[in-house]
XYZ file of N, CA and C in Angstrom:
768
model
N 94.662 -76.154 -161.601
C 93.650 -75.848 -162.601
C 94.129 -74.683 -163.468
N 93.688 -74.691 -164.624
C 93.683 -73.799 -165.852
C 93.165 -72.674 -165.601
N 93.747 -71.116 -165.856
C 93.140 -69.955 -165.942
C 93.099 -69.786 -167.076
N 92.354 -69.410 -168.411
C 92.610 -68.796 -169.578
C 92.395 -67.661 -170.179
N 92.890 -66.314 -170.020
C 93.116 -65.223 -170.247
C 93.368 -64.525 -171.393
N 92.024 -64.082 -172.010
C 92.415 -64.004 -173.326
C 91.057 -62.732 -173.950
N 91.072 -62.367 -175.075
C 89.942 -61.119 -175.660
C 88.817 -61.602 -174.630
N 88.373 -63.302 -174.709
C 87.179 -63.511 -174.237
C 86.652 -63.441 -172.743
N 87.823 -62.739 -172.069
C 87.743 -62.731 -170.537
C 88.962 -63.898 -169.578
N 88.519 -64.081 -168.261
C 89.518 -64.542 -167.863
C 88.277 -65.786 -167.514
N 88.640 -67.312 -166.983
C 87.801 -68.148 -166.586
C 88.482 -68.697 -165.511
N 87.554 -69.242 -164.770
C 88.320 -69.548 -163.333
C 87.591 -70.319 -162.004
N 88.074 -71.243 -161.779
C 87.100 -72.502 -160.702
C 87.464 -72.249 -159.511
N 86.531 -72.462 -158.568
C 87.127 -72.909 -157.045
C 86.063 -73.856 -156.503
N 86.400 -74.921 -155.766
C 85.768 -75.830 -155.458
C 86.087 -76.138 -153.563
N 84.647 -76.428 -153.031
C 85.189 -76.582 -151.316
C 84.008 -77.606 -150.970
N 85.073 -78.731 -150.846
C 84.476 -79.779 -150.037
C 84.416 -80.083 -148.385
N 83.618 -79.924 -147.447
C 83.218 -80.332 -146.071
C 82.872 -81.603 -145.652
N 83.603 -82.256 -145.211
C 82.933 -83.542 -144.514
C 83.719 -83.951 -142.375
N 82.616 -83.911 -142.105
C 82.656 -84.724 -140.384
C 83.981 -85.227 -140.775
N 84.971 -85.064 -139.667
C 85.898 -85.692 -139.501
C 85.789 -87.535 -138.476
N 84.220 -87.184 -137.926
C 83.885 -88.702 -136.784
C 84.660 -88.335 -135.386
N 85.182 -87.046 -135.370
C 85.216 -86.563 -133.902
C 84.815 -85.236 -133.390
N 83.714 -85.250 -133.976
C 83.033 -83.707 -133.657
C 83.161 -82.384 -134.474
N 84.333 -82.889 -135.466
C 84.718 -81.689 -136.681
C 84.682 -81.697 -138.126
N 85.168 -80.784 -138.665
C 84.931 -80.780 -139.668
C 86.071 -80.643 -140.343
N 86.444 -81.390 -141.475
C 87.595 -81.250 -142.275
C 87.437 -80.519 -143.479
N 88.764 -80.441 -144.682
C 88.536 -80.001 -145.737
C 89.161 -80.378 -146.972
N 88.656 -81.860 -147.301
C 89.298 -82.230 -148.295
C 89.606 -82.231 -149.264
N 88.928 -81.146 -149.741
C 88.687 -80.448 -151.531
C 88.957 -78.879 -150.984
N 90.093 -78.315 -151.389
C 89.693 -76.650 -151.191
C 90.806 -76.263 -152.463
N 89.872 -75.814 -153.750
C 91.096 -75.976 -154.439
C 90.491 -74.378 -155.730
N 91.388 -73.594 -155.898
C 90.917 -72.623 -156.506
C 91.863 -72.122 -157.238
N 91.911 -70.956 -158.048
C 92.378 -70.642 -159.388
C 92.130 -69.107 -159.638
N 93.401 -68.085 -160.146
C 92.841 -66.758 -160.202
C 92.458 -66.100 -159.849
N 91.431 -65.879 -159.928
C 90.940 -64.616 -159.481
C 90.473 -64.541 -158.136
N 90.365 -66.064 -157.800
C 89.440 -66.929 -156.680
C 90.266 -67.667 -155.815
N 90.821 -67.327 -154.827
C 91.748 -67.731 -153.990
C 91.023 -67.812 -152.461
N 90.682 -69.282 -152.404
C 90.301 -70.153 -150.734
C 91.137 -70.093 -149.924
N 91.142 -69.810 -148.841
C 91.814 -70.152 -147.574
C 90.891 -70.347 -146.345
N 91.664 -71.605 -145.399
C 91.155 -71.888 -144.360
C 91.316 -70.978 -143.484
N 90.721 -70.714 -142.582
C 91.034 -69.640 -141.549
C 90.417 -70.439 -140.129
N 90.709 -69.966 -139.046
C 90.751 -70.488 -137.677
C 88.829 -70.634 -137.294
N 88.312 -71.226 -137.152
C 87.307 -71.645 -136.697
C 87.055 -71.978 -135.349
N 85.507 -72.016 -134.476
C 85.556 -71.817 -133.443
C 84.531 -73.345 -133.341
N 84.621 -74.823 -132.821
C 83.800 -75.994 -132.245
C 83.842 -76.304 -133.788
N 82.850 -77.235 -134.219
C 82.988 -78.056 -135.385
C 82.898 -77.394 -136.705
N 82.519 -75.918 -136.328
C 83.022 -75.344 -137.549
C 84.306 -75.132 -138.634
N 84.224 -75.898 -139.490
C 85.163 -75.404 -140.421
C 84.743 -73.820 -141.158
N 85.575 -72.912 -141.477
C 85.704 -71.549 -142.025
C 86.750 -70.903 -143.556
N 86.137 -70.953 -144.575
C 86.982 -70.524 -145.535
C 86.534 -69.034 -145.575
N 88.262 -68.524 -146.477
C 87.444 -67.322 -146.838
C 87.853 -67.574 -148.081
N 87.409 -66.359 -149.116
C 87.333 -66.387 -150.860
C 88.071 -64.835 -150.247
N 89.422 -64.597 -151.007
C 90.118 -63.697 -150.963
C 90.083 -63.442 -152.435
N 90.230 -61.811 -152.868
C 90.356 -61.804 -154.539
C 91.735 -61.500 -154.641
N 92.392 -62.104 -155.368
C 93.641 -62.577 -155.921
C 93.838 -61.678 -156.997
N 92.514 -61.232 -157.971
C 92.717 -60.220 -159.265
C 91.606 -59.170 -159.338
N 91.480 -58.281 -160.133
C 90.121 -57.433 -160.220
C 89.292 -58.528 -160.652
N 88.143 -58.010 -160.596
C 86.977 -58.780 -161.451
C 85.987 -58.977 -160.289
N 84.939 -59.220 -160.900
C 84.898 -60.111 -162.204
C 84.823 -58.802 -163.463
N 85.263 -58.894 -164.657
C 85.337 -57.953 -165.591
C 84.263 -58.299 -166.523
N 84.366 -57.538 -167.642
C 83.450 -57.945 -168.491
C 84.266 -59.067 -169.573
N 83.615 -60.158 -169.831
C 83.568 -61.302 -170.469
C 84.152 -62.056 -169.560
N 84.422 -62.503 -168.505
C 84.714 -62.831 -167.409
C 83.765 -64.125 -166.973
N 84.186 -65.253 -167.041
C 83.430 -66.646 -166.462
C 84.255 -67.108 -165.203
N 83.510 -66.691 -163.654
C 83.700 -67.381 -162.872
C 82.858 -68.617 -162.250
N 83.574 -69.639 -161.573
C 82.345 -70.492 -161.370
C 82.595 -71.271 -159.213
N 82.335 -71.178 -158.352
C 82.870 -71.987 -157.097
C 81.367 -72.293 -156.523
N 81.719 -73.622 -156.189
C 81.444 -74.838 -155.950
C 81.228 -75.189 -154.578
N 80.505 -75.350 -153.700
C 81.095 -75.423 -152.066
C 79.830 -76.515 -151.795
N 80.410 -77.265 -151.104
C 79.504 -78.954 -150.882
C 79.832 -79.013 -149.706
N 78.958 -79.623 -148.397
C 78.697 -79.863 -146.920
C 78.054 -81.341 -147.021
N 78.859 -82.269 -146.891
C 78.629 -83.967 -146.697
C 77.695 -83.800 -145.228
N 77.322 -84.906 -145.110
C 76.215 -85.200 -143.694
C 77.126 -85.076 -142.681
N 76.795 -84.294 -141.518
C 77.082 -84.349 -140.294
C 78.265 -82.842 -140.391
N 78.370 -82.597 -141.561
C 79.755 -81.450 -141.648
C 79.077 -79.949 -141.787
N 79.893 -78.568 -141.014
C 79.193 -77.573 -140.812
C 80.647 -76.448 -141.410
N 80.463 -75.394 -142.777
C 80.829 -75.128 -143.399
C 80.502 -73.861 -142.975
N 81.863 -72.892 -143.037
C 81.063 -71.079 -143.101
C 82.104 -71.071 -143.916
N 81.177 -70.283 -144.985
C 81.919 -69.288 -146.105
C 81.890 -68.217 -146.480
N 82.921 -66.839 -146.455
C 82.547 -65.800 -146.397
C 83.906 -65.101 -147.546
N 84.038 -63.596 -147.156
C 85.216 -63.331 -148.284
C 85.533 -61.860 -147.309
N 87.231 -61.461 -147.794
C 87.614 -60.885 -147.250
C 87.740 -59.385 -147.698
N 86.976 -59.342 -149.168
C 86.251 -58.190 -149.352
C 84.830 -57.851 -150.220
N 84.916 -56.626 -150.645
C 83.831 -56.688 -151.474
C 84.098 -57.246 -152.724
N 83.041 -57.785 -153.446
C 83.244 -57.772 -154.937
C 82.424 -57.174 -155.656
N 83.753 -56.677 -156.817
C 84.030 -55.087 -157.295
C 83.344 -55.862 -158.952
N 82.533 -55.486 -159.472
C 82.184 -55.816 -160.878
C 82.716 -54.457 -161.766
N 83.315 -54.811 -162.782
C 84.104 -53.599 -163.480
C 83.335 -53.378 -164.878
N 83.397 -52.541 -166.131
C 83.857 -53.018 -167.175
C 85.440 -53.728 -167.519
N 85.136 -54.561 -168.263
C 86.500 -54.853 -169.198
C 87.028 -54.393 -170.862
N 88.081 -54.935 -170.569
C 88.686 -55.260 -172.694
C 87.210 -56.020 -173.263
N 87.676 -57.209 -172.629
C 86.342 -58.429 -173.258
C 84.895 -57.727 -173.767
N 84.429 -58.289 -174.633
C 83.250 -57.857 -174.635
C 82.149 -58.857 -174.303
N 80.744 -58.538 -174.396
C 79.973 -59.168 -173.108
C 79.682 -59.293 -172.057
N 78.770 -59.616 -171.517
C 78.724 -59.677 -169.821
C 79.768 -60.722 -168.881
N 79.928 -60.689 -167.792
C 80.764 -61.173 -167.090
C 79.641 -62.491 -166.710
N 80.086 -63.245 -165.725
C 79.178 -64.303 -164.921
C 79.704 -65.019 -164.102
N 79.527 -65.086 -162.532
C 79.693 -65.244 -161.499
C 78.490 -66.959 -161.081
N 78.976 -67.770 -161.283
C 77.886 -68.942 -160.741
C 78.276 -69.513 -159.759
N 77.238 -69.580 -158.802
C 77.922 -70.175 -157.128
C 76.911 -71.495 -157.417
N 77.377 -72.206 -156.596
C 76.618 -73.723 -156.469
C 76.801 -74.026 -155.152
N 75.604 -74.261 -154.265
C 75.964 -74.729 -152.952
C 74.835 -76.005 -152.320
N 75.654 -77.403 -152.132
C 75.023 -78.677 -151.953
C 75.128 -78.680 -150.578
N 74.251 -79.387 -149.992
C 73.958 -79.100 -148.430
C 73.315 -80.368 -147.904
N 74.139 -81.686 -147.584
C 73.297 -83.199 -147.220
C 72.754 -83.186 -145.964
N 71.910 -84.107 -145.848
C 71.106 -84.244 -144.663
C 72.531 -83.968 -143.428
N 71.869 -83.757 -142.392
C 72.656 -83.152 -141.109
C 73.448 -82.257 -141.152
N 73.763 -81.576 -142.309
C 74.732 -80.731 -142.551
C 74.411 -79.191 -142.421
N 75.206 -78.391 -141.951
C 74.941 -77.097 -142.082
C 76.130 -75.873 -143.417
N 75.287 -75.346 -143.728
C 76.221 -74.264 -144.735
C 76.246 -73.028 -144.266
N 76.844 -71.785 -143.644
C 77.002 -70.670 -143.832
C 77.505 -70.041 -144.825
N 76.703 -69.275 -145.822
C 76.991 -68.710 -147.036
C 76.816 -67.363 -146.770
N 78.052 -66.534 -146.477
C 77.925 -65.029 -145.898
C 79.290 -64.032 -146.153
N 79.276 -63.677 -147.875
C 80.349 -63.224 -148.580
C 79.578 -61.426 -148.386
N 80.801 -60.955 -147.883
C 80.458 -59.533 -148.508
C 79.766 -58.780 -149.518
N 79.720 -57.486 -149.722
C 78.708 -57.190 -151.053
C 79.458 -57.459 -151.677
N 78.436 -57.359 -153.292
C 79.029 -56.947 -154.338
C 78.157 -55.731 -154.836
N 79.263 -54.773 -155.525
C 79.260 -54.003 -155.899
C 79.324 -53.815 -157.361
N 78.160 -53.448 -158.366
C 78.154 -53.006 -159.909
C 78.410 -51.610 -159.815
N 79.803 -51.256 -160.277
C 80.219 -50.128 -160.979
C 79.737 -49.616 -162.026
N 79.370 -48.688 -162.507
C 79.283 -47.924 -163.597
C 79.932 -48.431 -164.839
N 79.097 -49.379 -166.036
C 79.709 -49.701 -167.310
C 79.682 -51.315 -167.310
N 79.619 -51.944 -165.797
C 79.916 -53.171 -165.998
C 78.379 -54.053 -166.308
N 78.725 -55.455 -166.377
C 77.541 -55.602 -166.984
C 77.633 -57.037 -166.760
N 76.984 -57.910 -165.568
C 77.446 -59.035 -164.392
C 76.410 -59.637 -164.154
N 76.064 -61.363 -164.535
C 75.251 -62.119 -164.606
C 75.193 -62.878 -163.024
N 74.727 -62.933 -162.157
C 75.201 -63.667 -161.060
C 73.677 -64.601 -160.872
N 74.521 -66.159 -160.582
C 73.340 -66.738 -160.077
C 73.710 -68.089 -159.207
N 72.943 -67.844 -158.296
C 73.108 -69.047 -156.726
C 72.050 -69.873 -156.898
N 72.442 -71.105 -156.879
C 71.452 -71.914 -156.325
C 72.185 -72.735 -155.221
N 71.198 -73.593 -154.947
C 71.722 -74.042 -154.076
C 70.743 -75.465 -153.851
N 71.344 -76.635 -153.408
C 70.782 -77.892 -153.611
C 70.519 -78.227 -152.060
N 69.144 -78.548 -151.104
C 69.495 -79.113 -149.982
C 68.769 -80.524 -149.699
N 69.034 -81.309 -148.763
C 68.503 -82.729 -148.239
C 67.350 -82.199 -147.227
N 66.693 -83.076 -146.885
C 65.483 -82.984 -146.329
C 65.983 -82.146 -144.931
N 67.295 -82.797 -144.312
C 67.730 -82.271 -143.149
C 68.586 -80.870 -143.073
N 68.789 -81.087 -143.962
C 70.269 -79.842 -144.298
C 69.426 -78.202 -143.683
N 70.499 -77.560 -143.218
C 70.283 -76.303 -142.783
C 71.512 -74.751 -143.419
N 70.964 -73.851 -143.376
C 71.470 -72.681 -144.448
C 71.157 -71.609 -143.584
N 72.117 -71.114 -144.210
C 72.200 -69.534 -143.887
C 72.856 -69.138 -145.047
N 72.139 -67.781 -145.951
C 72.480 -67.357 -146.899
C 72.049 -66.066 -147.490
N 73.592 -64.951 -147.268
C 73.194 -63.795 -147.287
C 73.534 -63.145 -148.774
N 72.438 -62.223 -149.137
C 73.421 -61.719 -150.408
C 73.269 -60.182 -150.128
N 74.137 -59.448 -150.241
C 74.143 -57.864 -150.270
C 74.404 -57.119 -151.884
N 73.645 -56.305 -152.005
C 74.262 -55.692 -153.562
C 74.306 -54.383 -153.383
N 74.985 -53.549 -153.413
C 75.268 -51.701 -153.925
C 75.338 -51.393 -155.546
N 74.313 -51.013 -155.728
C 74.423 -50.502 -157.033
C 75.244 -49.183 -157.325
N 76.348 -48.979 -157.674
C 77.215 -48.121 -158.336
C 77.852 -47.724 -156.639
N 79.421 -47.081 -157.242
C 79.908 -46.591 -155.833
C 79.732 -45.362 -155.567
N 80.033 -44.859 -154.640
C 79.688 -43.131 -153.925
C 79.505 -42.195 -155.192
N 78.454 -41.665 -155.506
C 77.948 -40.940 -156.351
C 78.335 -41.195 -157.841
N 77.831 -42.574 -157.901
C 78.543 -43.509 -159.074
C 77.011 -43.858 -159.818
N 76.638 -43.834 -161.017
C 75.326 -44.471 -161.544
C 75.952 -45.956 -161.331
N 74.738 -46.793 -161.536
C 75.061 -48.581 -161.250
C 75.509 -49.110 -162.933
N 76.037 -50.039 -162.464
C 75.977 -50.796 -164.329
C 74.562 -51.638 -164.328
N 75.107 -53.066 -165.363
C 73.899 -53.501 -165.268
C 74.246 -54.905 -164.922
N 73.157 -55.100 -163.621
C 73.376 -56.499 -162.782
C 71.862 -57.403 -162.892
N 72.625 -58.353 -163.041
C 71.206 -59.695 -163.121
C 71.609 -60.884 -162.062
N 70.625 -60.698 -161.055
C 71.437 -61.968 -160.065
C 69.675 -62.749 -159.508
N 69.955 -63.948 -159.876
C 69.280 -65.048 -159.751
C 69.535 -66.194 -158.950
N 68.723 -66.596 -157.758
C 69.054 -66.994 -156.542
C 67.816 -68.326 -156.518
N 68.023 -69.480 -156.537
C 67.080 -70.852 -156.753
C 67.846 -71.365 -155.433
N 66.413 -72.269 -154.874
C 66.935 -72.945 -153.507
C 66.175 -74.110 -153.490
N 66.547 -75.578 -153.726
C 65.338 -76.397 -154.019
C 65.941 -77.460 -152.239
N 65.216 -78.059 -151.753
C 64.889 -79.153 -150.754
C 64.499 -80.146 -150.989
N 64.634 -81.170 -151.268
C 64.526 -82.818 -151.146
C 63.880 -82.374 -152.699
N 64.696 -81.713 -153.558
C 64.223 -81.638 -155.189
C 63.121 -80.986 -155.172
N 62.616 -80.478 -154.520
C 61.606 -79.348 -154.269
C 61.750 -77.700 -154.175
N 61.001 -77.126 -155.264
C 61.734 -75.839 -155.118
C 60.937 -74.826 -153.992
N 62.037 -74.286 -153.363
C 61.668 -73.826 -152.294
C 61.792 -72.067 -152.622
N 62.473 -71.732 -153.467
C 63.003 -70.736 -154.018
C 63.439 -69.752 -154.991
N 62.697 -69.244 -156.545
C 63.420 -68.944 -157.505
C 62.957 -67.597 -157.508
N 63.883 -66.469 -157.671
C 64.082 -64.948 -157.926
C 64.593 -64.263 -159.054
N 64.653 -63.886 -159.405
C 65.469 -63.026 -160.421
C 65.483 -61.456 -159.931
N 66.335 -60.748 -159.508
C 66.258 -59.640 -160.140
C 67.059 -58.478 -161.293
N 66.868 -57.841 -161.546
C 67.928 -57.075 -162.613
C 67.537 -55.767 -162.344
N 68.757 -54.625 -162.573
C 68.799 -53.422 -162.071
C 69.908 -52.955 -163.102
N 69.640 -51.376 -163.092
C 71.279 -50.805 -163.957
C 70.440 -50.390 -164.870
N 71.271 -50.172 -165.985
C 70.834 -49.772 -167.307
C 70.776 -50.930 -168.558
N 69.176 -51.100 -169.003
C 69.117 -52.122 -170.184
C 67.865 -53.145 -169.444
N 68.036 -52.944 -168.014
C 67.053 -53.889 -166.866
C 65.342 -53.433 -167.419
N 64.854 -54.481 -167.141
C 63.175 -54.363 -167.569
C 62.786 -52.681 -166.820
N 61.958 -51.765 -167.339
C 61.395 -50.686 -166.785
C 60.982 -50.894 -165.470
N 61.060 -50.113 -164.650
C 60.485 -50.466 -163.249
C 61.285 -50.687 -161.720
N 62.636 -51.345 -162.415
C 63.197 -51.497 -161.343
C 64.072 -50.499 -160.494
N 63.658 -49.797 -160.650
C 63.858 -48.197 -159.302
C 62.810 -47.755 -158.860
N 62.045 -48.025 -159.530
C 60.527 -47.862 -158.983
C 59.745 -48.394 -157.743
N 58.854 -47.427 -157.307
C 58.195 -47.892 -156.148
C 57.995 -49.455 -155.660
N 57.766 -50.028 -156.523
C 57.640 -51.636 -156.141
C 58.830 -52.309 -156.246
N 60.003 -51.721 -156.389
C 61.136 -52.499 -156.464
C 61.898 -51.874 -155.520
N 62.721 -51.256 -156.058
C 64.110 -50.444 -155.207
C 64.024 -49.165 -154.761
N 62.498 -48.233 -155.591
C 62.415 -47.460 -154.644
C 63.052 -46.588 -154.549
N 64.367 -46.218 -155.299
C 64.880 -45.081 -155.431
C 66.440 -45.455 -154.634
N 66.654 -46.774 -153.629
C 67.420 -47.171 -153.063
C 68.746 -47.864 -153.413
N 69.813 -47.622 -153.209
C 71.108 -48.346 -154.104
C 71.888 -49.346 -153.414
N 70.997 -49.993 -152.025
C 71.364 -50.861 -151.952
C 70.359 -52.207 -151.878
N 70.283 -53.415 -151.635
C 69.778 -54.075 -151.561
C 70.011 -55.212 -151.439
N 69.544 -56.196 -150.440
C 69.896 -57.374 -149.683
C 68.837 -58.626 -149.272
N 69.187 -59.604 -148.995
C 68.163 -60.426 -148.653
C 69.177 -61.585 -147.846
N 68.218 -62.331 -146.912
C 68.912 -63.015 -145.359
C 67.994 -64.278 -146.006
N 68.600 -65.611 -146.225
C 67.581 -66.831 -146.282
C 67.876 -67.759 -145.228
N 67.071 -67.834 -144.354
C 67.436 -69.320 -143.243
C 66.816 -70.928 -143.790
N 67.408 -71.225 -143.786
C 66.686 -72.674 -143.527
C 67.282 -73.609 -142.730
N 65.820 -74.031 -141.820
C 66.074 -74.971 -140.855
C 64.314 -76.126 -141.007
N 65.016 -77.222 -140.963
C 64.081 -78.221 -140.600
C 62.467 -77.907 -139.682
N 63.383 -77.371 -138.372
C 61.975 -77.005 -137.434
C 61.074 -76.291 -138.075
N 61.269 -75.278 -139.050
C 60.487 -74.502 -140.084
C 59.338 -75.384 -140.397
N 59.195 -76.522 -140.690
C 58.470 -76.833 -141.458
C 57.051 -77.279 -140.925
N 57.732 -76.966 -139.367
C 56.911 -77.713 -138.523
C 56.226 -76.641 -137.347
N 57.089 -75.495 -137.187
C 57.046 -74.408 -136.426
C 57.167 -73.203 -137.463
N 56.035 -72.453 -138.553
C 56.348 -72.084 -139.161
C 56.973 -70.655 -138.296
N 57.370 -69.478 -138.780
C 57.419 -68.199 -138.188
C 56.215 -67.235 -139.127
N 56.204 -66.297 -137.971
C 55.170 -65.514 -138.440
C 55.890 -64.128 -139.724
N 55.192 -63.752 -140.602
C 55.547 -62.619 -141.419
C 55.448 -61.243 -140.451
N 56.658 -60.155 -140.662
C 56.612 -59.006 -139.819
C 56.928 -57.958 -140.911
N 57.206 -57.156 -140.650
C 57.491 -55.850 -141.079
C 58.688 -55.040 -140.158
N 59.896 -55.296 -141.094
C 61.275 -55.033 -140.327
C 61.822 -53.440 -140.664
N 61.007 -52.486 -140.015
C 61.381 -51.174 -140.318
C 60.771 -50.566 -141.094
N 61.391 -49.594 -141.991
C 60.795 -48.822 -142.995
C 60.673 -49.723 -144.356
N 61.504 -50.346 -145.036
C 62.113 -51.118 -146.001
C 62.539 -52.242 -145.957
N 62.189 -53.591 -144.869
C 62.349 -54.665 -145.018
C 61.035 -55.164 -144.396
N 61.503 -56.871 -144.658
C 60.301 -57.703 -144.290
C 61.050 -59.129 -144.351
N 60.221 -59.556 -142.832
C 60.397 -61.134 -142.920
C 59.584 -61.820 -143.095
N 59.483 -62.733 -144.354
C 58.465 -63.765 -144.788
C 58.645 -65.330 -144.769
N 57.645 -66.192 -144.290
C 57.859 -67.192 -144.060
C 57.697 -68.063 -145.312
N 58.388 -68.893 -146.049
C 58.325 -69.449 -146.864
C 57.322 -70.938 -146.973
N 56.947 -71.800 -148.053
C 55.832 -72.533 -148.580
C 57.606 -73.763 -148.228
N 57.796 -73.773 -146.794
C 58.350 -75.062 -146.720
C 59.642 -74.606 -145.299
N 60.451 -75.558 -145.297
C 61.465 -74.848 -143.957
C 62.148 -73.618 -143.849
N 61.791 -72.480 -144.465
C 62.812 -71.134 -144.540
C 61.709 -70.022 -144.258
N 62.951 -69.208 -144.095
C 62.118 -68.024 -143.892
C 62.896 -66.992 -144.288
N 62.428 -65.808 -145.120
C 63.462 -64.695 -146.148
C 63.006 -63.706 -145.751
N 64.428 -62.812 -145.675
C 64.123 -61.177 -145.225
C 64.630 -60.938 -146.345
N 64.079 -59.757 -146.700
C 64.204 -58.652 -147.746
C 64.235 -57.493 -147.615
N 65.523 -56.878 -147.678
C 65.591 -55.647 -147.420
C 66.472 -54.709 -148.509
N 65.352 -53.298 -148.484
C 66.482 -52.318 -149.184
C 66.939 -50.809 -148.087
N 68.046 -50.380 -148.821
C 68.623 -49.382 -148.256
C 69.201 -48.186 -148.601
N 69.129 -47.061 -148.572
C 70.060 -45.992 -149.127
C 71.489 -46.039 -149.002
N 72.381 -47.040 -148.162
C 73.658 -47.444 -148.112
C 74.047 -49.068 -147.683
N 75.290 -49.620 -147.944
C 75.575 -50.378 -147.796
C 75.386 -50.753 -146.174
N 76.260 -49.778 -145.430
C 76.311 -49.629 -144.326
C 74.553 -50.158 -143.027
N 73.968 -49.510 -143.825
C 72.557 -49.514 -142.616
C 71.998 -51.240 -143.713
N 72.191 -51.112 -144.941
C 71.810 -52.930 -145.420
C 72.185 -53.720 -144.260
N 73.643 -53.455 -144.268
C 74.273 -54.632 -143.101
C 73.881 -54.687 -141.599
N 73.658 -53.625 -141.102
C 73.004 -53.356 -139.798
C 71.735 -54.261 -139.644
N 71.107 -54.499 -140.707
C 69.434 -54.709 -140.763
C 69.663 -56.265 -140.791
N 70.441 -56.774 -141.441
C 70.249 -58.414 -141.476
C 71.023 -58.121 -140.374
N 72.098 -58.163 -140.375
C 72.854 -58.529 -138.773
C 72.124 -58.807 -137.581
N 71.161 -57.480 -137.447
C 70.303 -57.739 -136.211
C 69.222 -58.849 -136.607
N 69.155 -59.352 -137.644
C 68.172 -60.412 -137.670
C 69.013 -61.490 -137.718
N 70.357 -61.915 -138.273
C 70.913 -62.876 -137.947
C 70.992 -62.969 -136.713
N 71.501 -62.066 -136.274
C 71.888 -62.474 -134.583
C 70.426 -63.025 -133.536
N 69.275 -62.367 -134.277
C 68.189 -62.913 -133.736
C 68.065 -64.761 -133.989
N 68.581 -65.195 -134.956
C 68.370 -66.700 -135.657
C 69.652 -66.999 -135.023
N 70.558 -66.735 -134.118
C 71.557 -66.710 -133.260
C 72.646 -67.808 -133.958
């Protein structure tokens, strides 16, 4: 595939296909990426297949179009994660950058979607948005972490938008935006609170729909809420990256 590198930013695909191999595993017949966005398989433990997203270049920069793709056929169980943070910069380019994930999820299938933070630096200015498509059966796990600006760094300005629909049903649409230029409010008490990090844990499983879970109150600054269908979302903020990750962890490991 084509990288094109030029005033208008750099552009750049990665695509990861999962399907049952028909003996208990999972193969990977599509793993194909470009630039900035470099897939690799890594060692997996029972029918899990495991990529990681390694960054190959800085970025995403400003004017910067990235786009990866990751699909789980029926019966196939996918973890995807990355082997560091991602660093949002300014660039040369002018304009905002944009990061679009797409993640399809068929009946019997499972997705682990669990990439490190990302991080908005000071100046940059980074569109990010997930959706994600599932089958009536399909099951998820899907974490997002954000740090606004680094160690005594103001944040840039980040917009990340997260849609989750089920048998074409939306189960899911968010927006938020933070930084400088973001609607008034968002450091404010009802949002972030004064906090520079911020995260959210989405499960979905079938039994949900049928066994809902109850809503709690996870500490000082998070909460688990049961969703209007099979999921259930924690939301949490934090004064560091560090205690963000502590807080879902112990709730992943609770959803075992």
């Amino acid at each position: 595939m084509d990288v094109v590198t030029a005033l208008t930013g750099v552009r750049a695909n990665a695509r990861i296909v999962a399907r049952a191999d028909g003996r208990g595993g999972t193969v990977l017949p599509v793993l194909d990426s470009d630039g900035p966005l470099a897939l690799r398989r890594t060692r997996a433990v029972g029918a899990e297949a495991k990529v990681m997203l390694v960054g190959a270049m800085s970025g995403p920069l400003g004017g910067d179009r990235f786009s990866l793709t990751a699909s789980a056929a029926q019966g196939a169980r996918l973890h995807v994660g990355s082997a560091a943070a991602t660093l949002a910069l300014p660039g040369q380019a002018a304009g905002e950058a944009r990061y679009d994930v797409r993640l399809d999820v068929a009946d019997g299938a499972e997705l682990h979607w669990l990439p490190e933070q990302l991080i908005s630096a000071r100046g940059s200015d980074l569109h990010v948005t997930t959706r994600a498509e599932l089958a009536t059966g399909a099951r998820l796990v899907l974490r997002e972490e954000q740090v606004l600006g680094r160690a005594g760094e103001e944040p840039g300005r980040l917009t990340s938008r997260l849609t989750v629909r089920v048998a074409g049903r939306t189960l899911l649409d968010q927006e938020l935006a933070s930084g400088p230029g973001a609607p008034g409010g968002w450091d404010g008490p009802a949002v972030l609170a004064g906090h520079r990090s911020v995260g959210q844990l989405l499960v979905v499983r079938p039994e949900f729909a049928r066994h809902p879970m109850e809503a709690r109150v996870l500490g000082e600054c998070a909460a688990l809420i049961p969703l209007a269908g099979p999921a259930v979302l924690v939301s949490a903020v934090a004064p560091d990256a560090l205690r963000l990750r502590r807080l879902l962890d112990e709730v992943l490991a609770e959803f075992g």
